[in-house]
XYZ file of C-alpha atoms in Angstrom:
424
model
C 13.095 -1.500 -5.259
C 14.898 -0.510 -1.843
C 15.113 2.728 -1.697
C 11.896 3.101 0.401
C 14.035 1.737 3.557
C 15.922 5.114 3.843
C 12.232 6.316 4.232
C 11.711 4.305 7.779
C 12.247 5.679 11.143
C 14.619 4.670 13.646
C 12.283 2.021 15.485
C 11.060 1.052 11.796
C 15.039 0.500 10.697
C 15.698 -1.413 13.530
C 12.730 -3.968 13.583
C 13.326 -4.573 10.504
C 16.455 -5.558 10.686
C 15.830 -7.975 13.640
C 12.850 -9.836 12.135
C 15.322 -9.995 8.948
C 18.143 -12.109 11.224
C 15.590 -13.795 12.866
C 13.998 -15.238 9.564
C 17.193 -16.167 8.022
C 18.966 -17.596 10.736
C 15.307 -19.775 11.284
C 15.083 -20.378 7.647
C 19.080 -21.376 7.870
C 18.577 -23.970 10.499
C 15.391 -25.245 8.917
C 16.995 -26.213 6.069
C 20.040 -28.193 7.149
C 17.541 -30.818 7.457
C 16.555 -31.058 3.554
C 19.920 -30.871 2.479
C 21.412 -34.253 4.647
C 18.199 -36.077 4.080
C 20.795 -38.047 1.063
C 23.523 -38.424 3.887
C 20.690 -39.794 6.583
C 19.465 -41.804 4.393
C 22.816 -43.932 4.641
C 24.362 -42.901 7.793
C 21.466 -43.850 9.662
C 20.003 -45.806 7.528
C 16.307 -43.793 7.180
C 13.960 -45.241 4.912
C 12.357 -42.540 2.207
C 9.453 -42.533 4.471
C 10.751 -42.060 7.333
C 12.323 -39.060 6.007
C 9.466 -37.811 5.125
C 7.928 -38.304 8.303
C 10.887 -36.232 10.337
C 10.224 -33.126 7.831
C 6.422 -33.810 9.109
C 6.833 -33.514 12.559
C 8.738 -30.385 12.797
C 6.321 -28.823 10.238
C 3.115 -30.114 12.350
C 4.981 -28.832 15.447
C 5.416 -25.464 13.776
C 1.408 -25.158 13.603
C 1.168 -25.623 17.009
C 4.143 -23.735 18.008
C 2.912 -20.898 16.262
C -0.504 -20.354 17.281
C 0.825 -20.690 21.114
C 3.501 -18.402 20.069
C 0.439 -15.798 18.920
C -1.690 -16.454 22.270
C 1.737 -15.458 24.295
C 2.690 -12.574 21.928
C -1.305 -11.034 22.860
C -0.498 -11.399 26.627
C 3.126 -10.691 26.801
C 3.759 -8.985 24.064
C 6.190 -9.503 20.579
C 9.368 -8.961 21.563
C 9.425 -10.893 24.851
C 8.477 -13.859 22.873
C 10.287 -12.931 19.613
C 13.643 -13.542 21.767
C 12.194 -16.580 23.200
C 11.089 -18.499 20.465
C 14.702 -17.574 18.412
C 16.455 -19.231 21.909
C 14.381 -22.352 21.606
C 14.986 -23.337 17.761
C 18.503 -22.756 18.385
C 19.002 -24.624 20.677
C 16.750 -27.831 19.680
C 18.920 -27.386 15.929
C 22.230 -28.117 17.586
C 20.532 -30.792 19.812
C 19.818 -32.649 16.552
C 23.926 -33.079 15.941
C 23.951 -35.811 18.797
C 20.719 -37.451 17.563
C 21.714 -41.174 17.139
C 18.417 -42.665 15.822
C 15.072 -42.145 14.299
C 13.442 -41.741 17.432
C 15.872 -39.479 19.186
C 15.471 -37.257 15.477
C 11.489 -38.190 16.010
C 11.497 -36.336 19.475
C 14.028 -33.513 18.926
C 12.808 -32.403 15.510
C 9.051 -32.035 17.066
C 10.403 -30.119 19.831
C 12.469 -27.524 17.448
C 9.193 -27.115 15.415
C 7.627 -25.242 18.508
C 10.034 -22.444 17.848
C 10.680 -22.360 14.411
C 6.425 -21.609 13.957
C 6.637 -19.190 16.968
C 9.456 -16.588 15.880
C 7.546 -15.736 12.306
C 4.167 -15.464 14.371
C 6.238 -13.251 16.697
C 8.052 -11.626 14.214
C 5.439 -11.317 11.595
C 2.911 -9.392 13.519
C 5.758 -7.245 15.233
C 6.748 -5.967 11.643
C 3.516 -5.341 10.462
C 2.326 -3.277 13.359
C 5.562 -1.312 13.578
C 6.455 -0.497 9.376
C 3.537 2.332 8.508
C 1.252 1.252 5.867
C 2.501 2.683 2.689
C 5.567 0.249 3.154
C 4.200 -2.739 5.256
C 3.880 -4.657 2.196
C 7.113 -3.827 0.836
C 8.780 -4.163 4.916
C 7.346 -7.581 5.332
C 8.247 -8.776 2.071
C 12.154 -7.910 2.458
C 11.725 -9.810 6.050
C 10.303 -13.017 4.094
C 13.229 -12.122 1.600
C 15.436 -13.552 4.850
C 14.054 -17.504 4.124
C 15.732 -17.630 0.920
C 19.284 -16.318 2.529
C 19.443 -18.491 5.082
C 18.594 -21.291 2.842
C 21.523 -19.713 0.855
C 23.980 -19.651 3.773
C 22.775 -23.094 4.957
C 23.718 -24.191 1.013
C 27.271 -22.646 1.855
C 27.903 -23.985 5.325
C 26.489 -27.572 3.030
C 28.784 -27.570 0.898
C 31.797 -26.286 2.675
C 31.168 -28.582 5.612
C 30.938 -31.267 3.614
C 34.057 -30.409 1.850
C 36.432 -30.887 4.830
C 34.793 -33.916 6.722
C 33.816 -37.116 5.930
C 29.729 -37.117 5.811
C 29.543 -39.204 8.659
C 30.678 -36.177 10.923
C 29.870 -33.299 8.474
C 26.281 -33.799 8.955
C 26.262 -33.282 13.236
C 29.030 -30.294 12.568
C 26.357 -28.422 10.881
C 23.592 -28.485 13.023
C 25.922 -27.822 15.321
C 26.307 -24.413 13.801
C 22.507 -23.982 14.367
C 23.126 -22.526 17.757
C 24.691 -19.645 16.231
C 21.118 -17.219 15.742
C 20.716 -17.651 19.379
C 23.199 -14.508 19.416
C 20.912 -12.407 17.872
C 18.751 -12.295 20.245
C 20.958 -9.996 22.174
C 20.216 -7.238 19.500
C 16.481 -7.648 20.134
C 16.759 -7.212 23.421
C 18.668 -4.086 23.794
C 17.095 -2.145 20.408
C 13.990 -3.752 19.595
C 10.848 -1.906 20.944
C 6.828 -2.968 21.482
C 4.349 -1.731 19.094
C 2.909 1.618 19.947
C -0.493 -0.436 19.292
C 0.089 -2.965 21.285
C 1.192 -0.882 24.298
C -2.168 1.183 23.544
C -4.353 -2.056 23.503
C -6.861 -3.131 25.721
C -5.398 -6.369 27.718
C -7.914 -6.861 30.340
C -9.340 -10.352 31.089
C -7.627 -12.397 28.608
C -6.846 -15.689 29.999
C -4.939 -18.016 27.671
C -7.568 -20.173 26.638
C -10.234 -17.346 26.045
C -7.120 -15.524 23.948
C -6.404 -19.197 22.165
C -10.584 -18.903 21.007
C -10.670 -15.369 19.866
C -9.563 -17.116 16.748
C -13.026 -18.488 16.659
C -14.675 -15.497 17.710
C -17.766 -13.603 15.971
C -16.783 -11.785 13.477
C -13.455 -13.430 12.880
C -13.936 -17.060 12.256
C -15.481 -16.749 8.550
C -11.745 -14.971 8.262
C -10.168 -17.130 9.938
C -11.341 -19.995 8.113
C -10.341 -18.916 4.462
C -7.358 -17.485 5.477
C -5.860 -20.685 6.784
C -6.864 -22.452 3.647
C -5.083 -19.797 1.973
C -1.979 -20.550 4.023
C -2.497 -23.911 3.594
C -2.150 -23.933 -0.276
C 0.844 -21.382 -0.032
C 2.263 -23.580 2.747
C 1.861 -26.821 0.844
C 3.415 -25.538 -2.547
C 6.423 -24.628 -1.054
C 7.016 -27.215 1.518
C 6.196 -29.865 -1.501
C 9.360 -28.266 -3.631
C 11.565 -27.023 -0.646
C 11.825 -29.906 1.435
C 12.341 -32.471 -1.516
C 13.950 -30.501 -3.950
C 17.451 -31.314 -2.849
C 17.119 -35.457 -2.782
C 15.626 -34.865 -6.267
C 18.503 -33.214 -7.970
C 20.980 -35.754 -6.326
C 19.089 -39.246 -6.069
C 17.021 -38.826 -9.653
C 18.976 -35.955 -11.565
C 21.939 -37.930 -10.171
C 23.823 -34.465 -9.530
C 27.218 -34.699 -7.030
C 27.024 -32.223 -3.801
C 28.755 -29.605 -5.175
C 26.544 -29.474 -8.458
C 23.451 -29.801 -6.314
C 24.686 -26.548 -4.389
C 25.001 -24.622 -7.705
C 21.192 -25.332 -9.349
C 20.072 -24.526 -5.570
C 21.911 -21.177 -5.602
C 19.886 -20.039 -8.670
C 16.852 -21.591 -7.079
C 17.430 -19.366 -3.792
C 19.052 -15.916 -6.214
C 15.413 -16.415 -7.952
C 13.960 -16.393 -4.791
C 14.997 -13.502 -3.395
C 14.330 -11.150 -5.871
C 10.579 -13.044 -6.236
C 10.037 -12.088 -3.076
C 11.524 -8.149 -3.351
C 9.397 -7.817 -6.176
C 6.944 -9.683 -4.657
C 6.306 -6.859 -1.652
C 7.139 -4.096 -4.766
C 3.393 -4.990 -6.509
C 1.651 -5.987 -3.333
C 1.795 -2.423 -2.391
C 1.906 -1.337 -5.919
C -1.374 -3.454 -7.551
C -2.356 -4.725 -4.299
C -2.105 -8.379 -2.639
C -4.208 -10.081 -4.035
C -3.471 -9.564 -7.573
C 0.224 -10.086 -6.863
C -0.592 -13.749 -5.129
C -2.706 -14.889 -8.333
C 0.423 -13.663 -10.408
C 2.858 -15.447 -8.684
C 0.745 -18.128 -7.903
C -0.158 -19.129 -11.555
C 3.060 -18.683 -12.842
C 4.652 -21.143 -9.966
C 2.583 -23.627 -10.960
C 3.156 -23.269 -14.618
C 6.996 -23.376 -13.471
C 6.729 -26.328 -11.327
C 4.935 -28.063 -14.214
C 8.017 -27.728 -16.132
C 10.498 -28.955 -13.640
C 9.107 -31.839 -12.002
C 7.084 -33.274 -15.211
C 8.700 -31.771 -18.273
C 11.033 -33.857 -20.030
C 13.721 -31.327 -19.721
C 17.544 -31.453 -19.677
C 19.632 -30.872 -16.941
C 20.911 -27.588 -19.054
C 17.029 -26.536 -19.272
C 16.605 -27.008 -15.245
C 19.246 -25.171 -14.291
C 17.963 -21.893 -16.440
C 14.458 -22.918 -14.600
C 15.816 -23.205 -11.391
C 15.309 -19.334 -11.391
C 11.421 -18.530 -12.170
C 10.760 -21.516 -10.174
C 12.797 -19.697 -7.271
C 11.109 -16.198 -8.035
C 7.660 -18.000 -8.261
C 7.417 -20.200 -5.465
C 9.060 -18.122 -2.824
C 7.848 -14.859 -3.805
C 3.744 -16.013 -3.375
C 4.897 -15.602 0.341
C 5.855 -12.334 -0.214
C 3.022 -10.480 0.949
C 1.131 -13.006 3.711
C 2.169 -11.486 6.594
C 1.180 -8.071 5.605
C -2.062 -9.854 4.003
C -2.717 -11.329 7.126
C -1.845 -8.639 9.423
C -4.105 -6.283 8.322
C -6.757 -9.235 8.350
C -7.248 -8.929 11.967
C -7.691 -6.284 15.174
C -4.786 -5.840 17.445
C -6.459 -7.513 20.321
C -6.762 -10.978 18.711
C -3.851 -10.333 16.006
C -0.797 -12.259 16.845
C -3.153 -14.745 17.887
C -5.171 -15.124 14.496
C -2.278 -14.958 12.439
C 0.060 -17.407 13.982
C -3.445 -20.379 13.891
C -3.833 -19.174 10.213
C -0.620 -19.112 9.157
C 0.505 -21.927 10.958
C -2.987 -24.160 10.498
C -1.559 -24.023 6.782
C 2.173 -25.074 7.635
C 0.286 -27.903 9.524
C -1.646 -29.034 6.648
C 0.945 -28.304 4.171
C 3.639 -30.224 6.578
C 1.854 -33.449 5.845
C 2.932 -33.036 2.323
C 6.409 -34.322 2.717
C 5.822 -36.996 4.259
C 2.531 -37.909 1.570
C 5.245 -36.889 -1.323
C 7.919 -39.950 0.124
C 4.909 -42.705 0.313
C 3.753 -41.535 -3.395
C 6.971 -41.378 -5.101
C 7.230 -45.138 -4.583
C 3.912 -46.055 -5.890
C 4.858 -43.584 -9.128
C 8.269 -44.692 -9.420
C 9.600 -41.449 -9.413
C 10.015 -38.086 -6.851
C 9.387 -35.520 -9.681
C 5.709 -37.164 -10.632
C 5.084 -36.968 -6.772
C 6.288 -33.113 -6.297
C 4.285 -32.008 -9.164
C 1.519 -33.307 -8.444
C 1.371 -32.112 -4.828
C 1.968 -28.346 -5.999
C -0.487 -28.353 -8.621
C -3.067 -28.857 -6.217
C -1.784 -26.425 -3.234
C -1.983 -23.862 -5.496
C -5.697 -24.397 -7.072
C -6.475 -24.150 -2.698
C -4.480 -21.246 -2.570
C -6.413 -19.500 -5.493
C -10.013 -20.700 -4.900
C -9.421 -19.337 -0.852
C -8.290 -16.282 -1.909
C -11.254 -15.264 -4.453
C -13.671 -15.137 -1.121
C -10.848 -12.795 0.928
C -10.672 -9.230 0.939
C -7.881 -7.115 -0.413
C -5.887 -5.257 2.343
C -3.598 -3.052 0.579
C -3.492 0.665 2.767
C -5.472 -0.715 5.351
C -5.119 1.166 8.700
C -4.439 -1.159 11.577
C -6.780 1.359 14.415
C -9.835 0.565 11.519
C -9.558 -2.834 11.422
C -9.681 -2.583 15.840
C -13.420 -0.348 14.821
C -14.425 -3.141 12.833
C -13.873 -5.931 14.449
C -15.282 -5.151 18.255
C -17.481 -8.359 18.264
C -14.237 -10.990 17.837
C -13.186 -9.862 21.556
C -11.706 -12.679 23.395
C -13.431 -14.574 26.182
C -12.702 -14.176 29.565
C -11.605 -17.572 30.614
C -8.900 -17.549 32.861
């Protein structure tokens, strides 16, 4: 299933590679949040809610983050703000350590957002135009492979941080450790190259705000439109499992730390082979089959482990195909969406669609904490949520082309009328 990466180039080797850190050291520092939500809830007292609300914010920042990540990467160009956005979610992750209140969490979470939605809109569209198309698929699937193993490493640096020090002090020590992917962007800088097709584009009179519109350009809003409702039902499933799961396996399944770790570690070994294989039949039977596969069977998954009456034994073993399902669906968007749009308005179009779901999907979370109250229960509230984010998901993607093979300079042919505006 990896033997195709001793097929890439030099340049190809070494993208890779950097959009790989960058999406698991993002995807590590994302999740430190999820996992002290229990510890927040006491040492500072949170309400359920309010919780909810400061996995929101970052989320809704994301969206907005991300499409002005896009606009940048059109003018500037990938890498610059690859390394950029990687610097500012760093950073804004160990400023949450010293956070003292919900407002100070409020302000600092919204600000880390910006980044964390900029470096996959950055990073996405940089893979996709540099891997050739026989292996984009299979290339941007092993890069989304990154989310689930730097939730795993963020599950380690958990569980071991919380080991040593009182929770009081463990919880600040590890987003203090968040500053650590800021190092990588050393490695982008000195062996990370542009796109040949974005050095070859046309960049003349793009403003920001006539690059921001191309989104809504002839001939790209109709696909536009459905692809972030796409995103928005891929984006909502997961962020309706991810974000919760944790607090549900300790505050309902009544599960210790340490035992909370181990059902998340088959969750997240699940979820990285769902999404290698994932990228495997996205190239293979094409994307769109592969999303309704893994889309159906995540919701026949998440039926089981949110409203089944199942034992703790039983979750564990279903900790796995909910894993493989839920995070593999994501497998092959940024290819999908990629090869959606022309190089002019690509970064651009991708990080609103993308991102336009995350925003959406973000208000999950917080929608999940208010409901679980009126249901009496976190499970009924999870379910439900996921259910429907997939049936948006599925209906979006019966009116979307499939992609698979498509060559990048024919989608620039066919899409001359969604040029941007010249609006300084």
């Amino acid at each position: 299933m990896i033997l195709w990466m001793s097929e890439l180039d030099k340049k190809e080797k070494r993208t890779l590679s950097a959009c790989f850190g960058g999406w698991t050291l993002d995807a590590f520092d994302v999740n430190l949040y999820g996992l002290v939500i229990p510890t927040l809830l006491v040492a500072l007292h949170f309400s359920t809610a309010q919780a909810g609300v400061l996995a929101t914010v970052t989320l809704l920042m994301s969206a907005f983050g991300g499409w002005m990540a896009g606009v940048l990467a059109d003018r500037f160009g990938r890498v610059r703000i690859l390394q950029l956005t990687i610097i500012w979610f760093s950073f804004f992750t160990f400023l949450t350590g010293f956070a003292q209140d919900f407002t100070q969490f409020f302000i600092i979470r919204a600000l880390q957002g910006l980044g964390f939605g900029g470096e996959w809109a950055a990073g996405a569209v940089l893979m996709g135009e540099v891997i050739r198309s026989r292996y984009r698929g299979r290339a941007v699937a092993a890069v989304q492979s990154g989310w689930p193993v730097g939730w795993g490493l963020a599950i380690l640096a958990y569980a071991a941080v919380f080991s040593l020090l009182p929770q009081e002090v463990a919880w600040r020590v590890l987003f203090w450790i968040g500053l650590a992917p800021a190092l990588l962007v050393l490695y982008v800088r000195y062996f990370v190259d542009e796109p040949e097709i974005f050095d070859s584009a046309d960049k003349k009179s793009r403003g920001l705000v006539g690059q921001a519109l191309s989104v809504f350009a002839p001939g790209n809003a109709r696909t536009a439109i459905l692809a972030s409702l796409f995103s928005t039902g891929a984006m909502g499933s997961y962020y309706a499992v991810n974000i919760w799961l944790p607090t549900f396996l300790r505050t309902e399944r009544k599960l210790s730390v340490l035992s909370t770790s181990g059902y998340l570690t088959v969750v997240i070994v699940g979820g990285i082979l769902g999404v290698l294989a994932g990228g495997w039949f996205a190239d293979r039977i094409g994307r769109k089959p592969t999303f309704f596969i893994f889309a159906v069977g995540g919701g026949l998954v998440v039926f089981l482990y949110m409203l089944a009456p199942i034992t703790d034994g039983w979750m564990l073993v279903a900790g796995f195909p909910l894993g493989f399902f839920a995070n593999g669906v994501f497998a092959p968007i940024g290819s999908f969406l990629t090869e959606l749009f022309p190089t002019h308005t690509r970064a651009t179009s991708q990080g609103f669609c993308y991102n336009f779901g995350r925003a959406i999907g973000a208000l999950f979370p917080a929608l999940i904490g208010f409901l679980s109250v009126a249901l009496g229960g976190l499970g009924q509230a999870i379910g439900l949520f996921t259910l429907g984010a997939y049936g948006v998901l599925l209906a979006a993607l019966l009116f979307l082309p499939e992609t698979r093979g498509r060559n990048l300079e024919e989608t620039d042919k066919e899409n001359v009328s969604a040029r941007p505006m010249a609006i300084a």
